[in-house]
JSON list of C-alpha atoms in Angstrom, two decimals:
[
{"chain": "A", "resi": 110, "resn": "MET", "atom": "CA", "xyz": [-29.03, -7.47, -20.71]},
{"chain": "A", "resi": 111, "resn": "VAL", "atom": "CA", "xyz": [-26.51, -4.57, -21.86]},
{"chain": "A", "resi": 112, "resn": "ARG", "atom": "CA", "xyz": [-25.42, -4.54, -17.82]},
{"chain": "A", "resi": 113, "resn": "ARG", "atom": "CA", "xyz": [-25.14, -8.49, -17.61]},
{"chain": "A", "resi": 114, "resn": "THR", "atom": "CA", "xyz": [-22.91, -8.12, -20.73]},
{"chain": "A", "resi": 115, "resn": "LYS", "atom": "CA", "xyz": [-20.56, -5.29, -19.73]},
{"chain": "A", "resi": 116, "resn": "GLU", "atom": "CA", "xyz": [-20.39, -7.67, -16.33]},
{"chain": "A", "resi": 117, "resn": "GLU", "atom": "CA", "xyz": [-19.53, -10.54, -18.44]},
{"chain": "A", "resi": 118, "resn": "ALA", "atom": "CA", "xyz": [-16.67, -9.14, -20.33]},
{"chain": "A", "resi": 119, "resn": "GLN", "atom": "CA", "xyz": [-15.17, -7.46, -17.24]},
{"chain": "A", "resi": 120, "resn": "GLN", "atom": "CA", "xyz": [-15.06, -10.91, -15.82]},
{"chain": "A", "resi": 121, "resn": "THR", "atom": "CA", "xyz": [-13.59, -12.45, -18.73]},
{"chain": "A", "resi": 122, "resn": "ARG", "atom": "CA", "xyz": [-10.85, -9.27, -18.69]},
{"chain": "A", "resi": 123, "resn": "CYS", "atom": "CA", "xyz": [-10.03, -10.24, -15.24]},
{"chain": "A", "resi": 124, "resn": "HIS", "atom": "CA", "xyz": [-9.93, -13.75, -16.06]},
{"chain": "A", "resi": 125, "resn": "ILE", "atom": "CA", "xyz": [-7.40, -12.94, -19.08]},
{"chain": "A", "resi": 126, "resn": "MET", "atom": "CA", "xyz": [-4.88, -10.81, -16.93]},
{"chain": "A", "resi": 127, "resn": "ASN", "atom": "CA", "xyz": [-5.00, -13.21, -13.69]},
{"chain": "A", "resi": 128, "resn": "THR", "atom": "CA", "xyz": [-3.94, -16.18, -16.66]},
{"chain": "A", "resi": 129, "resn": "ALA", "atom": "CA", "xyz": [-1.45, -13.87, -18.08]},
{"chain": "A", "resi": 130, "resn": "LEU", "atom": "CA", "xyz": [0.02, -13.05, -14.81]},
{"chain": "A", "resi": 131, "resn": "ASP", "atom": "CA", "xyz": [0.22, -16.14, -13.63]},
{"chain": "A", "resi": 132, "resn": "LEU", "atom": "CA", "xyz": [2.10, -17.54, -17.19]},
{"chain": "A", "resi": 133, "resn": "PHE", "atom": "CA", "xyz": [4.49, -14.00, -17.20]},
{"chain": "A", "resi": 134, "resn": "CYS", "atom": "CA", "xyz": [5.46, -15.58, -13.41]},
{"chain": "A", "resi": 135, "resn": "ARG", "atom": "CA", "xyz": [5.89, -19.23, -14.48]},
{"chain": "A", "resi": 136, "resn": "GLN", "atom": "CA", "xyz": [7.18, -19.23, -17.94]},
{"chain": "A", "resi": 137, "resn": "GLY", "atom": "CA", "xyz": [8.53, -15.80, -18.27]},
{"chain": "A", "resi": 138, "resn": "LEU", "atom": "CA", "xyz": [7.14, -12.60, -20.16]},
{"chain": "A", "resi": 139, "resn": "ALA", "atom": "CA", "xyz": [9.46, -13.23, -23.34]},
{"chain": "A", "resi": 140, "resn": "LYS", "atom": "CA", "xyz": [8.34, -17.11, -23.52]},
{"chain": "A", "resi": 141, "resn": "THR", "atom": "CA", "xyz": [4.58, -16.60, -23.09]},
{"chain": "A", "resi": 142, "resn": "SER", "atom": "CA", "xyz": [2.31, -15.83, -26.18]},
{"chain": "A", "resi": 143, "resn": "LEU", "atom": "CA", "xyz": [-0.85, -14.54, -26.21]},
{"chain": "A", "resi": 144, "resn": "THR", "atom": "CA", "xyz": [-2.13, -18.08, -27.90]},
{"chain": "A", "resi": 145, "resn": "ASP", "atom": "CA", "xyz": [-0.65, -19.58, -24.25]},
{"chain": "A", "resi": 146, "resn": "ILE", "atom": "CA", "xyz": [-2.76, -17.45, -22.75]},
{"chain": "A", "resi": 147, "resn": "ALA", "atom": "CA", "xyz": [-5.95, -18.28, -24.61]},
{"chain": "A", "resi": 148, "resn": "ARG", "atom": "CA", "xyz": [-5.04, -21.94, -24.49]},
{"chain": "A", "resi": 149, "resn": "VAL", "atom": "CA", "xyz": [-4.76, -21.64, -20.37]},
{"chain": "A", "resi": 150, "resn": "ALA", "atom": "CA", "xyz": [-7.36, -19.56, -20.12]},
{"chain": "A", "resi": 151, "resn": "ASP", "atom": "CA", "xyz": [-9.45, -21.64, -22.55]},
{"chain": "A", "resi": 152, "resn": "LEU", "atom": "CA", "xyz": [-10.62, -18.80, -24.64]},
{"chain": "A", "resi": 153, "resn": "THR", "atom": "CA", "xyz": [-10.35, -18.08, -28.45]},
{"chain": "A", "resi": 154, "resn": "ARG", "atom": "CA", "xyz": [-7.79, -15.59, -29.62]},
{"chain": "A", "resi": 155, "resn": "GLY", "atom": "CA", "xyz": [-10.13, -13.78, -30.70]},
{"chain": "A", "resi": 156, "resn": "ALA", "atom": "CA", "xyz": [-11.44, -13.24, -27.20]},
{"chain": "A", "resi": 157, "resn": "ILE", "atom": "CA", "xyz": [-8.10, -12.24, -26.14]},
{"chain": "A", "resi": 158, "resn": "TYR", "atom": "CA", "xyz": [-7.44, -9.68, -28.71]},
{"chain": "A", "resi": 159, "resn": "TRP", "atom": "CA", "xyz": [-11.04, -7.67, -28.31]},
{"chain": "A", "resi": 160, "resn": "HIS", "atom": "CA", "xyz": [-9.56, -6.97, -24.98]},
{"chain": "A", "resi": 161, "resn": "PHE", "atom": "CA", "xyz": [-5.96, -6.40, -25.67]},
{"chain": "A", "resi": 162, "resn": "LYS", "atom": "CA", "xyz": [-4.55, -5.68, -29.01]},
{"chain": "A", "resi": 163, "resn": "ASN", "atom": "CA", "xyz": [-0.86, -7.21, -27.77]},
{"chain": "A", "resi": 164, "resn": "LYS", "atom": "CA", "xyz": [1.12, -8.30, -25.03]},
{"chain": "A", "resi": 165, "resn": "GLU", "atom": "CA", "xyz": [2.61, -4.79, -23.93]},
{"chain": "A", "resi": 166, "resn": "GLU", "atom": "CA", "xyz": [-1.24, -3.66, -23.47]},
{"chain": "A", "resi": 167, "resn": "LEU", "atom": "CA", "xyz": [-1.87, -6.58, -21.38]},
{"chain": "A", "resi": 168, "resn": "PHE", "atom": "CA", "xyz": [1.39, -5.97, -19.11]},
{"chain": "A", "resi": 169, "resn": "ILE", "atom": "CA", "xyz": [0.61, -2.24, -19.24]},
{"chain": "A", "resi": 170, "resn": "ALA", "atom": "CA", "xyz": [-2.90, -3.28, -18.04]},
{"chain": "A", "resi": 171, "resn": "LEU", "atom": "CA", "xyz": [-1.94, -5.33, -15.52]},
{"chain": "A", "resi": 172, "resn": "TRP", "atom": "CA", "xyz": [0.77, -2.56, -14.02]},
{"chain": "A", "resi": 173, "resn": "GLU", "atom": "CA", "xyz": [-2.14, -0.25, -13.52]},
{"chain": "A", "resi": 174, "resn": "GLU", "atom": "CA", "xyz": [-4.22, -2.56, -11.92]},
{"chain": "A", "resi": 175, "resn": "LEU", "atom": "CA", "xyz": [-1.55, -3.97, -9.51]},
{"chain": "A", "resi": 176, "resn": "CYS", "atom": "CA", "xyz": [0.80, -0.91, -9.02]},
{"chain": "A", "resi": 177, "resn": "ALA", "atom": "CA", "xyz": [-0.51, 2.24, -9.77]},
{"chain": "A", "resi": 178, "resn": "PRO", "atom": "CA", "xyz": [-3.07, 2.46, -7.22]},
{"chain": "A", "resi": 179, "resn": "LEU", "atom": "CA", "xyz": [0.01, 1.54, -4.84]},
{"chain": "A", "resi": 180, "resn": "SER", "atom": "CA", "xyz": [1.89, 4.20, -5.94]},
{"chain": "A", "resi": 181, "resn": "HIS", "atom": "CA", "xyz": [-0.80, 6.75, -5.53]},
{"chain": "A", "resi": 182, "resn": "GLN", "atom": "CA", "xyz": [-0.46, 6.03, -1.73]},
{"chain": "A", "resi": 183, "resn": "LEU", "atom": "CA", "xyz": [2.84, 8.08, -2.02]},
{"chain": "A", "resi": 184, "resn": "ASP", "atom": "CA", "xyz": [0.96, 11.11, -2.78]},
{"chain": "A", "resi": 185, "resn": "ALA", "atom": "CA", "xyz": [0.53, 12.27, 0.67]},
{"chain": "A", "resi": 186, "resn": "SER", "atom": "CA", "xyz": [4.06, 13.02, 1.40]},
{"chain": "A", "resi": 187, "resn": "LEU", "atom": "CA", "xyz": [4.32, 14.80, -1.85]},
{"chain": "A", "resi": 188, "resn": "ASP", "atom": "CA", "xyz": [2.23, 17.41, -0.84]},
{"chain": "A", "resi": 189, "resn": "PRO", "atom": "CA", "xyz": [4.28, 20.46, 0.09]},
{"chain": "A", "resi": 190, "resn": "GLN", "atom": "CA", "xyz": [1.50, 21.56, 2.73]},
{"chain": "A", "resi": 191, "resn": "GLU", "atom": "CA", "xyz": [1.63, 17.67, 4.52]},
{"chain": "A", "resi": 192, "resn": "PRO", "atom": "CA", "xyz": [2.97, 18.51, 7.99]},
{"chain": "A", "resi": 193, "resn": "ASP", "atom": "CA", "xyz": [4.19, 15.03, 8.30]},
{"chain": "A", "resi": 194, "resn": "PRO", "atom": "CA", "xyz": [6.03, 13.86, 5.02]},
{"chain": "A", "resi": 195, "resn": "LEU", "atom": "CA", "xyz": [8.43, 11.78, 6.50]},
{"chain": "A", "resi": 196, "resn": "GLY", "atom": "CA", "xyz": [5.70, 10.08, 8.53]},
{"chain": "A", "resi": 197, "resn": "ARG", "atom": "CA", "xyz": [3.43, 9.40, 5.34]},
{"chain": "A", "resi": 198, "resn": "LEU", "atom": "CA", "xyz": [6.79, 8.07, 3.88]},
{"chain": "A", "resi": 199, "resn": "ARG", "atom": "CA", "xyz": [7.17, 5.66, 6.11]},
{"chain": "A", "resi": 200, "resn": "THR", "atom": "CA", "xyz": [3.40, 4.34, 6.39]},
{"chain": "A", "resi": 201, "resn": "PHE", "atom": "CA", "xyz": [3.39, 4.26, 2.22]},
{"chain": "A", "resi": 202, "resn": "LEU", "atom": "CA", "xyz": [6.71, 1.99, 2.54]},
{"chain": "A", "resi": 203, "resn": "HIS", "atom": "CA", "xyz": [5.36, -0.27, 5.28]},
{"chain": "A", "resi": 204, "resn": "SER", "atom": "CA", "xyz": [2.18, -0.63, 3.68]},
{"chain": "A", "resi": 205, "resn": "ALA", "atom": "CA", "xyz": [3.89, -1.40, 0.18]},
{"chain": "A", "resi": 206, "resn": "LEU", "atom": "CA", "xyz": [5.89, -3.88, 1.71]},
{"chain": "A", "resi": 207, "resn": "ILE", "atom": "CA", "xyz": [3.38, -5.74, 3.50]},
{"chain": "A", "resi": 208, "resn": "LYS", "atom": "CA", "xyz": [1.50, -5.48, 0.47]},
{"chain": "A", "resi": 209, "resn": "ILE", "atom": "CA", "xyz": [4.22, -7.39, -1.70]},
{"chain": "A", "resi": 210, "resn": "THR", "atom": "CA", "xyz": [4.05, -10.31, 1.05]},
{"chain": "A", "resi": 211, "resn": "ARG", "atom": "CA", "xyz": [0.65, -10.71, 1.46]},
{"chain": "A", "resi": 212, "resn": "ASP", "atom": "CA", "xyz": [-1.12, -10.28, -2.00]},
{"chain": "A", "resi": 213, "resn": "PRO", "atom": "CA", "xyz": [-0.12, -13.16, -4.26]},
{"chain": "A", "resi": 214, "resn": "GLY", "atom": "CA", "xyz": [-0.61, -10.74, -7.67]},
{"chain": "A", "resi": 215, "resn": "HIS", "atom": "CA", "xyz": [1.62, -7.96, -6.41]},
{"chain": "A", "resi": 216, "resn": "ARG", "atom": "CA", "xyz": [3.93, -10.94, -5.45]},
{"chain": "A", "resi": 217, "resn": "GLN", "atom": "CA", "xyz": [3.82, -11.75, -9.10]},
{"chain": "A", "resi": 218, "resn": "MET", "atom": "CA", "xyz": [4.51, -8.51, -10.85]},
{"chain": "A", "resi": 219, "resn": "PHE", "atom": "CA", "xyz": [7.32, -7.43, -8.91]},
{"chain": "A", "resi": 220, "resn": "ALA", "atom": "CA", "xyz": [8.88, -11.06, -9.65]},
{"chain": "A", "resi": 221, "resn": "ILE", "atom": "CA", "xyz": [8.09, -10.18, -13.11]},
{"chain": "A", "resi": 222, "resn": "MET", "atom": "CA", "xyz": [9.66, -6.95, -13.11]},
{"chain": "A", "resi": 223, "resn": "PHE", "atom": "CA", "xyz": [13.15, -7.65, -11.34]},
{"chain": "A", "resi": 224, "resn": "SER", "atom": "CA", "xyz": [13.20, -10.42, -14.53]},
{"chain": "A", "resi": 225, "resn": "LEU", "atom": "CA", "xyz": [12.77, -7.85, -17.36]},
{"chain": "A", "resi": 226, "resn": "GLU", "atom": "CA", "xyz": [16.34, -7.07, -17.42]},
{"chain": "A", "resi": 227, "resn": "THR", "atom": "CA", "xyz": [17.58, -9.92, -18.97]},
{"chain": "A", "resi": 228, "resn": "ILE", "atom": "CA", "xyz": [14.77, -9.85, -21.53]},
{"chain": "A", "resi": 229, "resn": "GLU", "atom": "CA", "xyz": [14.83, -9.12, -25.65]},
{"chain": "A", "resi": 230, "resn": "GLY", "atom": "CA", "xyz": [13.23, -8.99, -28.66]},
{"chain": "A", "resi": 231, "resn": "GLU", "atom": "CA", "xyz": [9.47, -7.26, -28.46]},
{"chain": "A", "resi": 232, "resn": "ALA", "atom": "CA", "xyz": [9.61, -7.30, -24.67]},
{"chain": "A", "resi": 233, "resn": "LEU", "atom": "CA", "xyz": [12.11, -4.50, -24.92]},
{"chain": "A", "resi": 234, "resn": "PHE", "atom": "CA", "xyz": [9.30, -1.95, -24.74]},
{"chain": "A", "resi": 235, "resn": "LEU", "atom": "CA", "xyz": [8.33, -3.41, -21.17]},
{"chain": "A", "resi": 236, "resn": "ARG", "atom": "CA", "xyz": [11.52, -2.91, -19.83]},
{"chain": "A", "resi": 237, "resn": "GLU", "atom": "CA", "xyz": [11.73, 0.37, -21.46]},
{"chain": "A", "resi": 238, "resn": "HIS", "atom": "CA", "xyz": [8.39, 1.46, -19.01]},
{"chain": "A", "resi": 239, "resn": "THR", "atom": "CA", "xyz": [9.67, -0.40, -16.04]},
{"chain": "A", "resi": 240, "resn": "ARG", "atom": "CA", "xyz": [12.74, 1.68, -15.94]},
{"chain": "A", "resi": 241, "resn": "GLN", "atom": "CA", "xyz": [10.71, 4.58, -16.39]},
{"chain": "A", "resi": 242, "resn": "GLN", "atom": "CA", "xyz": [8.20, 4.05, -13.38]},
{"chain": "A", "resi": 243, "resn": "SER", "atom": "CA", "xyz": [11.47, 2.97, -11.10]},
{"chain": "A", "resi": 244, "resn": "GLN", "atom": "CA", "xyz": [13.23, 6.15, -12.49]},
{"chain": "A", "resi": 245, "resn": "GLY", "atom": "CA", "xyz": [10.09, 8.21, -11.40]},
{"chain": "A", "resi": 246, "resn": "PHE", "atom": "CA", "xyz": [9.67, 5.97, -8.29]},
{"chain": "A", "resi": 247, "resn": "THR", "atom": "CA", "xyz": [12.88, 7.46, -7.15]},
{"chain": "A", "resi": 248, "resn": "GLN", "atom": "CA", "xyz": [12.39, 10.91, -8.21]},
{"chain": "A", "resi": 249, "resn": "ASP", "atom": "CA", "xyz": [9.02, 10.84, -6.14]},
{"chain": "A", "resi": 250, "resn": "LEU", "atom": "CA", "xyz": [11.37, 9.87, -2.97]},
{"chain": "A", "resi": 251, "resn": "GLU", "atom": "CA", "xyz": [13.38, 12.51, -3.64]},
{"chain": "A", "resi": 252, "resn": "ARG", "atom": "CA", "xyz": [10.25, 14.86, -3.29]},
{"chain": "A", "resi": 253, "resn": "SER", "atom": "CA", "xyz": [9.16, 13.58, 0.20]},
{"chain": "A", "resi": 254, "resn": "LEU", "atom": "CA", "xyz": [12.66, 13.72, 1.37]},
{"chain": "A", "resi": 255, "resn": "ALA", "atom": "CA", "xyz": [12.84, 17.34, 0.30]},
{"chain": "A", "resi": 256, "resn": "ASN", "atom": "CA", "xyz": [9.58, 17.98, 2.02]},
{"chain": "A", "resi": 257, "resn": "ALA", "atom": "CA", "xyz": [10.88, 16.54, 5.03]},
{"chain": "A", "resi": 258, "resn": "VAL", "atom": "CA", "xyz": [14.10, 18.39, 5.04]},
{"chain": "A", "resi": 259, "resn": "ARG", "atom": "CA", "xyz": [11.68, 21.72, 4.44]},
{"chain": "A", "resi": 260, "resn": "ARG", "atom": "CA", "xyz": [9.79, 20.60, 7.51]},
{"chain": "A", "resi": 261, "resn": "GLY", "atom": "CA", "xyz": [12.80, 20.02, 9.63]},
{"chain": "A", "resi": 262, "resn": "GLN", "atom": "CA", "xyz": [12.05, 16.37, 9.89]},
{"chain": "A", "resi": 263, "resn": "LEU", "atom": "CA", "xyz": [15.75, 15.55, 7.99]},
{"chain": "A", "resi": 264, "resn": "PRO", "atom": "CA", "xyz": [19.08, 17.57, 8.10]},
{"chain": "A", "resi": 265, "resn": "ALA", "atom": "CA", "xyz": [19.51, 20.53, 5.44]},
{"chain": "A", "resi": 266, "resn": "SER", "atom": "CA", "xyz": [22.28, 18.58, 4.24]},
{"chain": "A", "resi": 267, "resn": "LEU", "atom": "CA", "xyz": [21.02, 15.46, 3.56]},
{"chain": "A", "resi": 268, "resn": "ASP", "atom": "CA", "xyz": [22.06, 14.70, -0.26]},
{"chain": "A", "resi": 269, "resn": "LEU", "atom": "CA", "xyz": [17.85, 14.04, -1.61]},
{"chain": "A", "resi": 270, "resn": "ALA", "atom": "CA", "xyz": [19.71, 12.14, -4.70]},
{"chain": "A", "resi": 271, "resn": "ARG", "atom": "CA", "xyz": [21.59, 9.86, -3.04]},
{"chain": "A", "resi": 272, "resn": "ALA", "atom": "CA", "xyz": [19.38, 9.44, 0.06]},
{"chain": "A", "resi": 273, "resn": "ALA", "atom": "CA", "xyz": [16.44, 8.59, -2.71]},
{"chain": "A", "resi": 274, "resn": "THR", "atom": "CA", "xyz": [18.79, 6.05, -4.47]},
{"chain": "A", "resi": 275, "resn": "LEU", "atom": "CA", "xyz": [19.81, 4.34, -0.90]},
{"chain": "A", "resi": 276, "resn": "LEU", "atom": "CA", "xyz": [15.99, 3.79, -0.19]},
{"chain": "A", "resi": 277, "resn": "HIS", "atom": "CA", "xyz": [15.37, 2.65, -3.51]},
{"chain": "A", "resi": 278, "resn": "CYS", "atom": "CA", "xyz": [18.26, 0.39, -4.10]},
{"chain": "A", "resi": 279, "resn": "THR", "atom": "CA", "xyz": [17.65, -0.97, -0.23]},
{"chain": "A", "resi": 280, "resn": "LEU", "atom": "CA", "xyz": [13.92, -2.27, -0.59]},
{"chain": "A", "resi": 281, "resn": "ASP", "atom": "CA", "xyz": [14.39, -3.24, -3.72]},
{"chain": "A", "resi": 282, "resn": "GLY", "atom": "CA", "xyz": [17.26, -5.62, -2.83]},
{"chain": "A", "resi": 283, "resn": "TYR", "atom": "CA", "xyz": [15.35, -6.81, 0.34]},
{"chain": "A", "resi": 284, "resn": "ILE", "atom": "CA", "xyz": [12.43, -7.48, -2.12]},
{"chain": "A", "resi": 285, "resn": "LEU", "atom": "CA", "xyz": [14.45, -9.27, -4.79]},
{"chain": "A", "resi": 286, "resn": "ASN", "atom": "CA", "xyz": [16.11, -11.34, -1.94]},
{"chain": "A", "resi": 287, "resn": "TRP", "atom": "CA", "xyz": [13.16, -12.19, -0.13]},
{"chain": "A", "resi": 288, "resn": "LEU", "atom": "CA", "xyz": [11.49, -13.51, -3.70]},
{"chain": "A", "resi": 289, "resn": "HIS", "atom": "CA", "xyz": [14.91, -15.89, -3.88]},
{"chain": "A", "resi": 290, "resn": "PHE", "atom": "CA", "xyz": [14.96, -16.70, -0.64]},
{"chain": "A", "resi": 291, "resn": "PRO", "atom": "CA", "xyz": [11.80, -16.46, 1.46]},
{"chain": "A", "resi": 292, "resn": "GLU", "atom": "CA", "xyz": [12.94, -18.99, 4.26]},
{"chain": "A", "resi": 293, "resn": "ARG", "atom": "CA", "xyz": [15.90, -17.02, 4.99]},
{"chain": "A", "resi": 294, "resn": "ILE", "atom": "CA", "xyz": [14.17, -13.54, 5.18]},
{"chain": "A", "resi": 295, "resn": "ASP", "atom": "CA", "xyz": [10.65, -12.66, 6.92]},
{"chain": "A", "resi": 296, "resn": "LEU", "atom": "CA", "xyz": [9.82, -9.13, 5.02]},
{"chain": "A", "resi": 297, "resn": "ALA", "atom": "CA", "xyz": [7.02, -8.87, 6.64]},
{"chain": "A", "resi": 298, "resn": "GLY", "atom": "CA", "xyz": [8.11, -9.49, 10.06]},
{"chain": "A", "resi": 299, "resn": "GLU", "atom": "CA", "xyz": [11.40, -7.57, 9.16]},
{"chain": "A", "resi": 300, "resn": "ALA", "atom": "CA", "xyz": [9.48, -4.34, 7.81]},
{"chain": "A", "resi": 301, "resn": "ASP", "atom": "CA", "xyz": [9.37, -2.42, 10.29]},
{"chain": "A", "resi": 302, "resn": "TYR", "atom": "CA", "xyz": [13.05, -2.87, 11.57]},
{"chain": "A", "resi": 303, "resn": "LEU", "atom": "CA", "xyz": [14.10, -2.34, 7.94]},
{"chain": "A", "resi": 304, "resn": "LEU", "atom": "CA", "xyz": [12.62, 1.30, 7.97]},
{"chain": "A", "resi": 305, "resn": "ASP", "atom": "CA", "xyz": [13.42, 2.01, 11.20]},
{"chain": "A", "resi": 306, "resn": "CYS", "atom": "CA", "xyz": [17.33, 1.53, 10.29]},
{"chain": "A", "resi": 307, "resn": "LEU", "atom": "CA", "xyz": [16.81, 3.23, 6.83]},
{"chain": "A", "resi": 308, "resn": "PHE", "atom": "CA", "xyz": [15.17, 6.01, 8.58]},
{"chain": "A", "resi": 309, "resn": "ILE", "atom": "CA", "xyz": [17.63, 6.13, 10.89]},
{"chain": "A", "resi": 310, "resn": "GLN", "atom": "CA", "xyz": [20.26, 6.08, 8.50]},
{"chain": "A", "resi": 311, "resn": "LEU", "atom": "CA", "xyz": [18.41, 9.21, 6.62]},
{"chain": "A", "resi": 312, "resn": "ARG", "atom": "CA", "xyz": [19.11, 11.51, 9.98]},
{"chain": "A", "resi": 313, "resn": "HIS", "atom": "CA", "xyz": [22.80, 10.74, 10.13]},
{"chain": "A", "resi": 314, "resn": "MET", "atom": "CA", "xyz": [23.73, 10.58, 6.72]},
{"chain": "A", "resi": 315, "resn": "PRO", "atom": "CA", "xyz": [27.77, 12.03, 6.37]},
{"chain": "A", "resi": 316, "resn": "PRO", "atom": "CA", "xyz": [27.46, 14.97, 4.43]},
{"chain": "A", "resi": 317, "resn": "THR", "atom": "CA", "xyz": [27.78, 15.41, 1.13]},
{"chain": "A", "resi": 318, "resn": "ARG", "atom": "CA", "xyz": [30.93, 15.09, -0.74]},
{"chain": "A", "resi": 319, "resn": "PRO", "atom": "CA", "xyz": [32.04, 15.29, -4.45]},
{"chain": "A", "resi": 320, "resn": "ARG", "atom": "CA", "xyz": [31.09, 12.49, -6.62]},
{"chain": "A", "resi": 321, "resn": "ASP", "atom": "CA", "xyz": [34.11, 12.41, -8.28]},
{"chain": "A", "resi": 322, "resn": "ALA", "atom": "CA", "xyz": [36.25, 12.76, -5.18]},
{"chain": "A", "resi": 323, "resn": "GLY", "atom": "CA", "xyz": [38.63, 9.24, -4.44]}
]
């Protein structure tokens, strides 16, 4: 009986999260309340609050469910003992791009994340959360590239911070444009070509120049 109750509670939690993700994507994070989620999920507000004390906690749970496992796939390229950090990084980025195109939940989450810069009020905490996660991802990219430099896979003259920013911004730009113009951009079909171009560019980036140079 106890096991069945736990299973039912987990099913309810998943139902709440799936409903919230859909509403956040369709209505916007700021315009969706826990009352809205309870109504669409056909649950009482008490059932929602039993699992999540507020909307912020619910969003963080969605993040942990969808994005955290994906980001952990980057761990191999972060390992200083990894003999092929650049190859591992490419595999991770390719997997992430394919996952976004094929998994509706990941696609919805990325759409929400890209819209957070425009929100105000109670959702500001969530915007700060995503900013911190984005900054952490850029730092992980930089560490991966540093491992590749140490292994001789990239030139020692590579400006790691700029290279990591280039990767992050280019990939975000492709994902964002694909979300808005799926008929124009075949993200899954272009994934290999995009990464080939980026990794060639990493190997041939111009020498570092002072950032305040004209």
